[in-house]
mmCIF file of C-alpha atoms in Angstrom:
data_model
loop_
_atom_site.group_PDB
_atom_site.id
_atom_site.type_symbol
_atom_site.label_atom_id
_atom_site.label_comp_id
_atom_site.label_asym_id
_atom_site.label_seq_id
_atom_site.Cartn_x
_atom_site.Cartn_y
_atom_site.Cartn_z
ATOM 1 C CA MET V 1 -9.433 6.969 5.784
ATOM 2 C CA PRO V 2 -9.946 9.094 2.807
ATOM 3 C CA ILE V 3 -8.338 12.739 3.645
ATOM 4 C CA THR V 4 -11.830 14.258 2.940
ATOM 5 C CA SER V 5 -13.506 12.138 5.991
ATOM 6 C CA PRO V 6 -14.528 14.117 9.093
ATOM 7 C CA LEU V 7 -12.134 12.314 11.377
ATOM 8 C CA ALA V 8 -8.900 12.726 9.011
ATOM 9 C CA SER V 9 -9.499 16.420 8.563
ATOM 10 C CA VAL V 10 -9.249 17.196 12.454
ATOM 11 C CA PRO V 11 -5.869 17.027 14.004
ATOM 12 C CA ILE V 12 -4.911 14.135 16.158
ATOM 13 C CA VAL V 13 -4.346 16.345 19.225
ATOM 14 C CA ILE V 14 -7.373 18.491 18.912
ATOM 15 C CA LEU V 15 -9.616 15.435 18.501
ATOM 16 C CA GLY V 16 -8.027 13.715 21.592
ATOM 17 C CA LEU V 17 -8.691 16.540 23.734
ATOM 18 C CA VAL V 18 -12.141 17.242 22.772
ATOM 19 C CA LEU V 19 -12.960 13.523 23.013
ATOM 20 C CA LEU V 20 -11.358 13.371 26.528
ATOM 21 C CA ALA V 21 -13.301 16.422 27.657
ATOM 22 C CA VAL V 22 -16.503 14.627 26.370
ATOM 23 C CA VAL V 23 -15.544 11.419 28.087
ATOM 24 C CA VAL V 24 -14.823 12.810 31.397
ATOM 25 C CA GLY V 25 -18.060 14.794 31.408
ATOM 26 C CA LEU V 26 -20.117 11.725 30.538
ATOM 27 C CA THR V 27 -18.572 10.165 33.557
ATOM 28 C CA TRP V 28 -19.191 12.986 35.723
ATOM 29 C CA LEU V 29 -22.783 12.985 34.157
ATOM 30 C CA GLY V 30 -23.288 9.099 34.881
ATOM 31 C CA MET V 31 -21.901 9.383 38.516
ATOM 32 C CA ARG V 32 -24.377 12.299 39.399
ATOM 33 C CA LEU V 33 -27.239 10.491 37.675
ATOM 34 C CA GLY V 34 -26.301 7.081 39.612
ATOM 35 C CA THR V 35 -26.085 9.078 43.038
ATOM 36 C CA ARG V 36 -29.318 10.791 42.282
ATOM 37 C CA ILE V 37 -31.043 7.555 41.580
ATOM 38 C CA GLU V 38 -29.628 5.676 44.360
ATOM 39 C CA GLY V 39 -30.424 8.514 46.631
ATOM 40 C CA ALA V 40 -33.760 8.375 45.543
ATOM 41 C CA ARG V 41 -34.162 4.769 45.889
ATOM 42 C CA ARG V 42 -33.076 4.814 49.452
ATOM 43 C CA SER V 43 -35.434 7.451 50.483
ATOM 44 C CA ALA V 44 -38.351 5.716 48.954
ATOM 45 C CA THR V 45 -37.300 2.473 50.631
ATOM 46 C CA VAL V 46 -37.008 4.309 54.224
ATOM 47 C CA SER V 47 -40.321 6.011 53.483
ATOM 48 C CA ALA V 48 -42.363 3.191 52.830
ATOM 49 C CA ASP V 49 -41.470 1.307 56.071
ATOM 50 C CA PRO V 50 -39.421 3.704 58.324
ATOM 51 C CA ARG V 51 -39.745 1.050 61.434
ATOM 52 C CA MET V 52 -38.414 -1.778 59.446
ATOM 53 C CA PRO V 53 -35.144 -2.798 61.430
ATOM 54 C CA GLY V 54 -32.150 -2.080 59.674
ATOM 55 C CA ALA V 55 -33.705 0.245 57.127
ATOM 56 C CA ALA V 56 -31.549 3.394 58.365
ATOM 57 C CA THR V 57 -28.378 1.196 58.569
ATOM 58 C CA THR V 58 -28.996 0.242 55.160
ATOM 59 C CA SER V 59 -29.013 3.713 53.661
ATOM 60 C CA ALA V 60 -26.101 4.907 55.733
ATOM 61 C CA LYS V 61 -23.888 2.161 54.599
ATOM 62 C CA GLY V 62 -24.857 2.927 51.040
ATOM 63 C CA GLY V 63 -27.046 -0.180 49.988
ATOM 64 C CA ALA V 64 -24.318 -2.722 50.621
ATOM 65 C CA ASP V 65 -26.830 -5.526 50.676
ATOM 66 C CA ASP V 66 -28.524 -4.372 47.268
ATOM 67 C CA PRO V 67 -28.357 -7.157 44.943
ATOM 68 C CA GLY V 68 -27.954 -4.691 42.140
ATOM 69 C CA ASP V 69 -24.298 -4.492 43.188
ATOM 70 C CA ASP V 70 -23.330 -7.881 41.750
ATOM 71 C CA VAL V 71 -24.859 -6.731 38.402
ATOM 72 C CA ASN V 72 -22.592 -3.412 38.581
ATOM 73 C CA SER V 73 -19.474 -5.350 39.632
ATOM 74 C CA ALA V 74 -20.178 -7.650 36.355
ATOM 75 C CA ILE V 75 -20.617 -4.805 34.069
ATOM 76 C CA VAL V 76 -17.408 -3.149 34.534
ATOM 77 C CA PRO V 77 -15.184 -5.899 33.605
ATOM 78 C CA ALA V 78 -17.392 -6.892 30.696
ATOM 79 C CA VAL V 79 -17.348 -3.335 29.294
ATOM 80 C CA LEU V 80 -13.529 -2.791 29.614
ATOM 81 C CA GLY V 81 -13.087 -6.318 28.280
ATOM 82 C CA LEU V 82 -14.814 -5.803 25.180
ATOM 83 C CA LEU V 83 -13.270 -2.152 24.915
ATOM 84 C CA ALA V 84 -9.763 -3.779 25.106
ATOM 85 C CA LEU V 85 -10.811 -6.223 22.557
ATOM 86 C CA LEU V 86 -12.038 -3.706 20.069
ATOM 87 C CA LEU V 87 -8.890 -1.583 20.459
ATOM 88 C CA GLY V 88 -6.689 -4.321 20.287
ATOM 89 C CA PHE V 89 -8.211 -5.693 16.769
ATOM 90 C CA THR V 90 -8.148 -2.049 15.494
ATOM 91 C CA PHE V 91 -4.336 -1.800 16.469
ATOM 92 C CA ALA V 92 -3.570 -5.035 14.768
ATOM 93 C CA LEU V 93 -5.274 -3.741 11.506
ATOM 94 C CA ALA V 94 -3.923 -0.282 11.686
ATOM 95 C CA VAL V 95 0.045 -1.621 12.228
ATOM 96 C CA ASP V 96 -0.252 -4.382 9.392
ATOM 97 C CA ARG V 97 -0.965 -1.472 6.935
ATOM 98 C CA PHE V 98 1.601 0.463 8.452
ATOM 99 C CA GLU V 99 3.880 -2.517 8.120
ATOM 100 C CA THR V 100 3.091 -2.929 4.448
ATOM 101 C CA ARG V 101 3.375 0.616 3.618
ATOM 102 C CA ARG V 102 7.052 0.406 5.265
ATOM 103 C CA GLY V 103 7.712 -2.689 3.144
ATOM 104 C CA LEU V 104 6.807 -1.308 0.153
ATOM 105 C CA VAL V 105 9.450 1.632 0.622
ATOM 106 C CA LEU V 106 12.131 -0.496 0.668
ATOM 107 C CA GLU V 107 11.052 -2.743 -2.237
ATOM 108 C CA GLU V 108 10.675 0.383 -4.470
ATOM 109 C CA ALA V 109 14.058 1.534 -3.368
ATOM 110 C CA ASN V 110 15.509 -1.953 -4.525
ATOM 111 C CA ALA V 111 13.573 -1.816 -7.658
ATOM 112 C CA ILE V 112 14.537 1.937 -8.619
ATOM 113 C CA GLY V 113 18.213 1.025 -8.032
ATOM 114 C CA THR V 114 18.264 -2.196 -10.070
ATOM 115 C CA ALA V 115 16.603 -0.381 -12.785
ATOM 116 C CA TYR V 116 19.169 2.682 -12.588
ATOM 117 C CA LEU V 117 22.122 0.164 -12.950
ATOM 118 C CA GLN V 118 20.644 -1.530 -15.796
ATOM 119 C CA THR V 119 19.849 1.745 -17.345
ATOM 120 C CA GLN V 120 23.857 2.297 -17.382
ATOM 121 C CA ILE V 121 24.103 -0.532 -20.181
ATOM 122 C CA LEU V 122 22.048 1.746 -22.654
ATOM 123 C CA PRO V 123 23.849 3.861 -25.203
ATOM 124 C CA ASP V 124 23.385 7.657 -24.974
ATOM 125 C CA PRO V 125 21.201 9.517 -25.122
ATOM 126 C CA HIS V 126 19.044 6.824 -23.661
ATOM 127 C CA ARG V 127 21.226 6.368 -21.058
ATOM 128 C CA ALA V 128 21.472 9.934 -19.727
ATOM 129 C CA ARG V 129 17.675 10.429 -20.404
ATOM 130 C CA LEU V 130 16.418 7.365 -18.326
ATOM 131 C CA SER V 131 18.908 8.117 -15.578
ATOM 132 C CA ALA V 132 17.763 11.647 -15.175
ATOM 133 C CA LEU V 133 14.115 10.145 -15.306
ATOM 134 C CA LEU V 134 14.631 7.512 -12.373
ATOM 135 C CA THR V 135 16.571 10.457 -10.336
ATOM 136 C CA ARG V 136 13.498 12.784 -10.710
ATOM 137 C CA TYR V 137 10.913 10.027 -9.981
ATOM 138 C CA THR V 138 12.955 8.988 -6.608
ATOM 139 C CA ASP V 139 12.741 12.521 -5.481
ATOM 140 C CA ASN V 140 9.127 12.619 -6.290
ATOM 141 C CA ARG V 141 8.320 9.642 -4.348
ATOM 142 C CA ILE V 142 10.230 11.321 -1.249
ATOM 143 C CA ALA V 143 8.100 14.427 -1.808
ATOM 144 C CA LEU V 144 4.573 12.619 -2.071
ATOM 145 C CA ALA V 145 5.575 10.775 1.340
ATOM 146 C CA GLY V 146 6.261 13.887 2.970
ATOM 147 C CA ASP V 147 3.344 16.370 4.677
ATOM 148 C CA PRO V 148 2.238 18.517 1.354
ATOM 149 C CA THR V 149 -0.615 20.344 1.304
ATOM 150 C CA PRO V 150 -3.561 19.453 -0.764
ATOM 151 C CA GLU V 151 -2.519 21.687 -3.686
ATOM 152 C CA GLN V 152 1.091 20.568 -3.470
ATOM 153 C CA LEU V 153 -0.158 16.781 -3.274
ATOM 154 C CA ARG V 154 -2.231 17.239 -6.523
ATOM 155 C CA ASN V 155 0.816 18.853 -8.316
ATOM 156 C CA GLU V 156 3.306 16.062 -6.848
ATOM 157 C CA LEU V 157 0.656 13.069 -8.227
ATOM 158 C CA ALA V 158 0.538 14.999 -11.630
ATOM 159 C CA GLU V 159 4.396 15.273 -11.986
ATOM 160 C CA ASN V 160 4.457 11.653 -10.934
ATOM 161 C CA ASN V 161 2.048 10.520 -13.652
ATOM 162 C CA ARG V 162 4.150 12.306 -16.498
ATOM 163 C CA ILE V 163 7.326 11.111 -15.007
ATOM 164 C CA VAL V 164 5.969 7.388 -15.291
ATOM 165 C CA ASN V 165 4.719 8.019 -18.720
ATOM 166 C CA ASP V 166 8.163 9.466 -19.606
ATOM 167 C CA ILE V 167 9.944 6.656 -18.022
ATOM 168 C CA TRP V 168 8.072 4.205 -20.309
ATOM 169 C CA SER V 169 8.657 6.088 -23.436
ATOM 170 C CA ALA V 170 12.113 6.273 -22.570
ATOM 171 C CA THR V 171 12.318 2.637 -22.070
ATOM 172 C CA LEU V 172 10.619 1.775 -25.158
ATOM 173 C CA ALA V 173 13.342 4.020 -27.174
ATOM 174 C CA GLY V 174 16.366 2.624 -25.521
ATOM 175 C CA PHE V 175 15.139 -0.913 -25.934
ATOM 176 C CA ASP V 176 15.358 -0.560 -29.655
ATOM 177 C CA SER V 177 19.181 0.037 -29.162
ATOM 178 C CA ILE V 178 19.570 -3.431 -27.292
ATOM 179 C CA ARG V 179 16.861 -5.562 -28.454
ATOM 180 C CA GLN V 180 19.584 -8.151 -29.997
ATOM 181 C CA TYR V 181 20.975 -8.944 -26.510
ATOM 182 C CA ASP V 182 19.609 -11.563 -24.306
ATOM 183 C CA MET V 183 19.470 -9.047 -21.443
ATOM 184 C CA SER V 184 17.255 -6.618 -22.990
ATOM 185 C CA SER V 185 14.084 -8.347 -21.505
ATOM 186 C CA THR V 186 15.574 -8.296 -18.011
ATOM 187 C CA PHE V 187 15.895 -4.500 -18.408
ATOM 188 C CA VAL V 188 12.370 -3.807 -19.405
ATOM 189 C CA SER V 189 11.193 -6.506 -16.354
ATOM 190 C CA SER V 190 12.924 -4.135 -14.173
ATOM 191 C CA ILE V 191 11.541 -1.041 -15.437
ATOM 192 C CA ASN V 192 8.144 -2.933 -15.155
ATOM 193 C CA ALA V 193 8.545 -3.569 -11.708
ATOM 194 C CA VAL V 194 9.516 0.115 -10.866
ATOM 195 C CA ILE V 195 6.027 1.244 -12.603
ATOM 196 C CA ASP V 196 3.927 -1.584 -10.653
ATOM 197 C CA LEU V 197 5.181 -0.662 -7.584
ATOM 198 C CA ASP V 198 4.390 2.952 -8.070
ATOM 199 C CA THR V 199 0.718 1.690 -8.018
ATOM 200 C CA SER V 200 1.270 -0.577 -5.026
ATOM 201 C CA ARG V 201 2.551 2.408 -3.013
ATOM 202 C CA LYS V 202 -0.120 4.745 -3.938
ATOM 203 C CA THR V 203 -2.811 1.909 -2.889
ATOM 204 C CA GLY V 204 -1.164 1.154 0.230
ATOM 205 C CA ARG V 205 -1.312 4.906 1.404
ATOM 206 C CA MET V 206 -4.988 4.574 0.480
ATOM 207 C CA ALA V 207 -5.550 1.533 2.555
ATOM 208 C CA HIS V 208 -6.682 2.635 5.892
ATOM 209 C CA VAL V 209 -8.857 1.020 8.717
ATOM 210 C CA PRO V 210 -12.443 1.770 7.391
ATOM 211 C CA GLU V 211 -13.710 5.015 9.157
ATOM 212 C CA GLU V 212 -16.816 3.003 10.348
ATOM 213 C CA VAL V 213 -14.716 1.142 12.801
ATOM 214 C CA PHE V 214 -13.185 4.471 14.395
ATOM 215 C CA TRP V 215 -16.844 5.860 15.034
ATOM 216 C CA VAL V 216 -18.003 2.537 16.672
ATOM 217 C CA LEU V 217 -15.114 2.826 18.735
ATOM 218 C CA ILE V 218 -15.614 6.358 19.605
ATOM 219 C CA VAL V 219 -19.311 5.766 20.512
ATOM 220 C CA TYR V 220 -18.332 2.619 22.667
ATOM 221 C CA VAL V 221 -15.877 4.738 24.705
ATOM 222 C CA LEU V 222 -18.525 7.597 25.140
ATOM 223 C CA ILE V 223 -21.055 4.709 26.310
ATOM 224 C CA ALA V 224 -18.365 3.121 28.448
ATOM 225 C CA ALA V 225 -17.540 6.285 30.163
ATOM 226 C CA PHE V 226 -21.253 7.066 31.107
ATOM 227 C CA ILE V 227 -21.433 3.423 32.501
ATOM 228 C CA ILE V 228 -18.700 3.523 34.437
ATOM 229 C CA GLY V 229 -19.694 7.121 35.860
ATOM 230 C CA TYR V 230 -23.018 5.641 36.777
ATOM 231 C CA ILE V 231 -21.571 2.742 38.877
ATOM 232 C CA ILE V 232 -19.110 4.786 40.728
ATOM 233 C CA ARG V 233 -19.714 6.773 43.741
ATOM 234 C CA THR V 234 -16.685 8.588 45.546
ATOM 235 C CA ARG V 235 -14.629 11.140 44.305
ATOM 236 C CA ALA V 236 -11.597 9.219 44.341
ATOM 237 C CA SER V 237 -13.241 6.506 42.047
ATOM 238 C CA PHE V 238 -13.917 9.549 39.662
ATOM 239 C CA TYR V 239 -10.328 10.478 39.539
ATOM 240 C CA LEU V 240 -9.541 6.874 38.914
ATOM 241 C CA SER V 241 -11.953 6.651 36.095
ATOM 242 C CA CYS V 242 -10.590 9.848 34.619
ATOM 243 C CA VAL V 243 -6.910 8.321 34.306
ATOM 244 C CA MET V 244 -8.439 5.266 32.738
ATOM 245 C CA ASN V 245 -10.269 7.524 30.255
ATOM 246 C CA LEU V 246 -7.111 9.313 29.428
ATOM 247 C CA LEU V 247 -5.402 5.883 28.846
ATOM 248 C CA VAL V 248 -8.497 4.906 26.736
ATOM 249 C CA VAL V 249 -8.318 7.876 24.365
ATOM 250 C CA MET V 250 -4.536 8.101 24.073
ATOM 251 C CA SER V 251 -4.639 4.620 22.927
ATOM 252 C CA LEU V 252 -7.224 5.371 20.366
ATOM 253 C CA MET V 253 -5.643 8.597 19.208
ATOM 254 C CA LEU V 254 -2.375 6.303 18.742
ATOM 255 C CA ILE V 255 -4.356 3.984 16.434
ATOM 256 C CA MET V 256 -5.635 6.704 14.259
ATOM 257 C CA ASP V 257 -2.215 8.626 14.098
ATOM 258 C CA ILE V 258 -0.695 4.910 12.630
ATOM 259 C CA ASP V 259 -3.487 5.094 10.247
ATOM 260 C CA ARG V 260 -2.754 8.572 8.725
ATOM 261 C CA PRO V 261 0.353 7.957 6.462
ATOM 262 C CA ALA V 262 0.269 11.387 5.097
ATOM 263 C CA SER V 263 -0.769 13.779 8.159
ATOM 264 C CA GLY V 264 -0.021 11.449 11.117
ATOM 265 C CA GLY V 265 3.302 12.015 13.384
ATOM 266 C CA ILE V 266 3.883 8.024 13.027
ATOM 267 C CA ARG V 267 4.833 7.557 9.002
ATOM 268 C CA GLU V 268 6.889 5.014 7.148
ATOM 269 C CA SER V 269 10.569 5.913 7.258
ATOM 270 C CA GLN V 270 11.923 7.206 3.975
ATOM 271 C CA PHE V 271 15.492 6.378 4.435
ATOM 272 C CA PRO V 272 15.865 3.740 1.929
ATOM 273 C CA MET V 273 14.752 5.998 -0.884
ATOM 274 C CA LEU V 274 16.975 8.888 0.472
ATOM 275 C CA LEU V 275 19.872 6.564 0.522
ATOM 276 C CA LEU V 276 19.037 5.919 -3.146
ATOM 277 C CA SER V 277 18.544 9.385 -4.171
ATOM 278 C CA GLN V 278 22.079 10.527 -2.775
ATOM 279 C CA SER V 279 23.624 7.647 -4.526
ATOM 280 C CA MET V 280 22.224 8.259 -7.724
ATOM 281 C CA ARG V 281 23.294 11.919 -7.608
ATOM 282 C CA GLY V 282 26.692 10.888 -6.376
ATOM 283 C CA GLU V 283 27.537 8.434 -9.064
ATOM 284 C CA SER V 284 28.889 9.576 -12.328
ATOM 285 C CA ARG V 285 29.105 8.298 -15.751
ATOM 286 C CA ALA V 286 32.786 7.647 -15.399
ATOM 287 C CA ASP V 287 32.111 5.536 -12.511
ATOM 288 C CA PHE V 288 30.287 2.918 -14.571
ATOM 289 C CA ASP V 289 32.569 3.451 -17.606
ATOM 290 C CA ARG V 290 35.931 2.959 -15.960
ATOM 291 C CA TRP V 291 36.528 -0.561 -17.040
ATOM 292 C CA ARG V 292 34.307 -0.334 -20.421
ATOM 293 C CA THR V 293 36.476 -0.668 -23.341
ATOM 294 C CA VAL V 294 34.049 0.960 -25.525
ATOM 295 C CA PRO V 295 31.156 3.370 -24.186
ATOM 296 C CA GLY V 296 27.621 2.511 -24.572
ATOM 297 C CA VAL V 297 26.620 -1.118 -25.664
ATOM 298 C CA LEU V 298 29.100 -3.214 -27.409
ATOM 299 C CA PRO V 299 28.398 -4.466 -30.814
ATOM 300 C CA ALA V 300 26.766 -8.047 -30.935
ATOM 301 C CA THR V 301 30.039 -9.540 -32.384
ATOM 302 C CA GLN V 302 32.125 -8.129 -29.506
ATOM 303 C CA PRO V 303 32.395 -10.237 -26.437
ATOM 304 C CA ALA V 304 31.765 -8.352 -23.173
ATOM 305 C CA PRO V 305 34.823 -7.631 -21.131
ATOM 306 C CA GLN V 306 35.637 -9.568 -18.293
#
C-alpha cells in the first residue's frame, strides 16, 4: 500500500475503532429493521384472518414455523465462511511479503559483511574509504527501516543513493590496484551483491497487499454485520455478534499492520544489521593486519602468507 493511500495514512488504532463502531451500528440497525419487518409481517398475518387457528400462537412464538428461518440459518454460516476465507487469503499474502522482507534483511547483512571483509584486502586509501562507506551505508539502511517522518524518509533515501554511487566509485578506484589478482573479480561481485540487495529491499518494502483487497474486505465486513443483525432478534444475540465483530475487526487490523513495513507495529527485525554495524565499528585495521607481513596488497611475485 503506498504511503499516500487513504488507508495507509490512517493510524491502525483509529481505523480499527472507527470500523468497529460502524460495524456495531450496522448490526444494531439490521436488528431493528429485521424486528420491525417481522412484527409487521406477523401483524399482517393476524389481521388477514384473526380467526385462523394457531395464528395468535405463531405470533407469540415469533414465527417458529416460518420457512424463511431455514434460509436465515443457512445465510449466516455462508457469510461467515466466506469472510473467514477472504481474511485467511489476505493474511497469507501479508505474511508472505513480511517473510520476504525479513529474509532480505539477513541476506543484505551477510552481503555487506562479506564485502566489508573483502575490502580489507585493498591498499590504502581505497581500503579506508570503502570501509567507511560500507559502515555509513549500513547505518543508513537501519535508519530507513525505522519510523522516519516523510521529510526524514526523503533525506535518508537521497543519502542512500549518494552512498551507493560513492561505493561503486570507490570500488572502481580500488579495483585498479588489485586487477592483477584472481580475487579481484570476487571483490567486485561482492559489491555488486550489496547494490543489488539495496534495490531488492526497496522493492520489498513497496510490495503490499493491493489496497483494493482491503476495501473489498471492509465493504464485506460491513454488509455481513448488517445481514447478521437483520437475522438476530434478542439482546443476548446482539451482544454475541458484537464480540464476533470485535474479533473480525481485530483480525483485519492485524493484517493491515503486517502490511505496513514502515508505519506498522509489526516490522521485520533489524537485529542482523545492528550486529553488523557494531561489528564494523568495533573492528580496527590492526585486527585484520596482525598476521600480515606487508600492509596492504602483496606484490604479485610474493606468495600470500599462510
